[in-house]
XYZ file of C-alpha atoms in Angstrom:
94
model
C -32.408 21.691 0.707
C -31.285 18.687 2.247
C -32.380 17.629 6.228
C -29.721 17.833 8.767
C -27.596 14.306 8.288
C -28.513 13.548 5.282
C -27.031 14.035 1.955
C -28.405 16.038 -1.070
C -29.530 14.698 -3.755
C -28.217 15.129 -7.246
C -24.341 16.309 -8.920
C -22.029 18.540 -7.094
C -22.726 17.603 -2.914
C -19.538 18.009 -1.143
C -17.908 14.777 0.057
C -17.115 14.731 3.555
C -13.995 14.184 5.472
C -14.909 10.806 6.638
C -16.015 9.816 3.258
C -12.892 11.415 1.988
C -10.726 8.927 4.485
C -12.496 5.980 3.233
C -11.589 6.796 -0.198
C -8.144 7.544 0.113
C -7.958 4.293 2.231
C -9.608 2.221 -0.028
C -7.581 3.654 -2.537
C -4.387 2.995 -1.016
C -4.964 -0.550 0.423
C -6.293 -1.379 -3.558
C -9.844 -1.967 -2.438
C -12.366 -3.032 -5.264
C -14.627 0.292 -5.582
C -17.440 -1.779 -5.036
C -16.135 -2.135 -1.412
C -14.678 1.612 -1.282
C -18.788 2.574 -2.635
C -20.493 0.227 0.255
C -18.053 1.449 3.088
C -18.823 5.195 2.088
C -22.905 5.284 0.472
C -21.575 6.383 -2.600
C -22.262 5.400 -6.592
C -18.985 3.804 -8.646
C -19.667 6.764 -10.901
C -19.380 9.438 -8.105
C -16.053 7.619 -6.432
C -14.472 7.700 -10.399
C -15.652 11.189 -10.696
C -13.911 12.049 -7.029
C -10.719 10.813 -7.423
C -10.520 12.254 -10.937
C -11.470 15.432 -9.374
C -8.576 14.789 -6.293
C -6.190 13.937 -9.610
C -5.771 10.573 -8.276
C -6.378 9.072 -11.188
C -6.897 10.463 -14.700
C -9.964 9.633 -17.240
C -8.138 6.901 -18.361
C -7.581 5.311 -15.096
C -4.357 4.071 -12.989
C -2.227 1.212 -12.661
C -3.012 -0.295 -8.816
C 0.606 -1.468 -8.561
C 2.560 1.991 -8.933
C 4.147 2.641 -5.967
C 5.388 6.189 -6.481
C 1.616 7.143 -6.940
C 0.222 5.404 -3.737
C 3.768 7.036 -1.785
C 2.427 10.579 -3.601
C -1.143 9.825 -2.726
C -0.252 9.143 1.232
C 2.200 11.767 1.299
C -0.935 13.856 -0.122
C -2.916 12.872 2.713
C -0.701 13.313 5.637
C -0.233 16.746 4.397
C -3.823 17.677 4.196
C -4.475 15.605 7.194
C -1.640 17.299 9.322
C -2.910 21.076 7.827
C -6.386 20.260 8.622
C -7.809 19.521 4.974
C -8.371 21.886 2.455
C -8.334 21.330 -1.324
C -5.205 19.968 -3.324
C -3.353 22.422 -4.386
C -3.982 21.880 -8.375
C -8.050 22.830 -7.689
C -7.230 25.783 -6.153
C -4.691 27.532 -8.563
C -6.495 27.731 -11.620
């Protein structure tokens, strides 16, 4: 069990919101991930693993200059912003 404010150690901790917003930022604004990892404490391997999970990207990766995916991705997070979070839809209809 992890102490109040920190996180726990190990696969599978839940991202938070802010670290969330830093990674959808970063994402959007085509940050190098080493910047996205510094801004939010977080491995390359976990941010990879995180947008995979968010379908951002796929295992292969995505092409920084597609605009219809960065209009999909901010549409994405208005939505979840402006319904107060939540998972995407595709995690939770399985």
């Amino acid at each position: 069990m992890a102490l109040d404010g920190t996180k726990p150690a190990g696969l599978g901790h839940r991202w938070t919101e802010a670290e969330d917003r830093i990674l959808y930022e970063g994402f959007l604004f085509n940050e190098t991930p080493r910047i996205i990892s510094v801004r939010c404490g977080r491995s390359l391997s976990a941010i990879r693993q995180r947008l995979i999970r968010l379908d951002l990207i796929d295992g292969q990766g995505v092409r920084n200059n597609n605009p219809p995916l960065f209009d999909q991705i901010r549409a994405t997070f208005h939505a979840k912003a402006v319904s107060g979070g939540g998972e995407p839809a595709a995690e939770t209809d399985s």
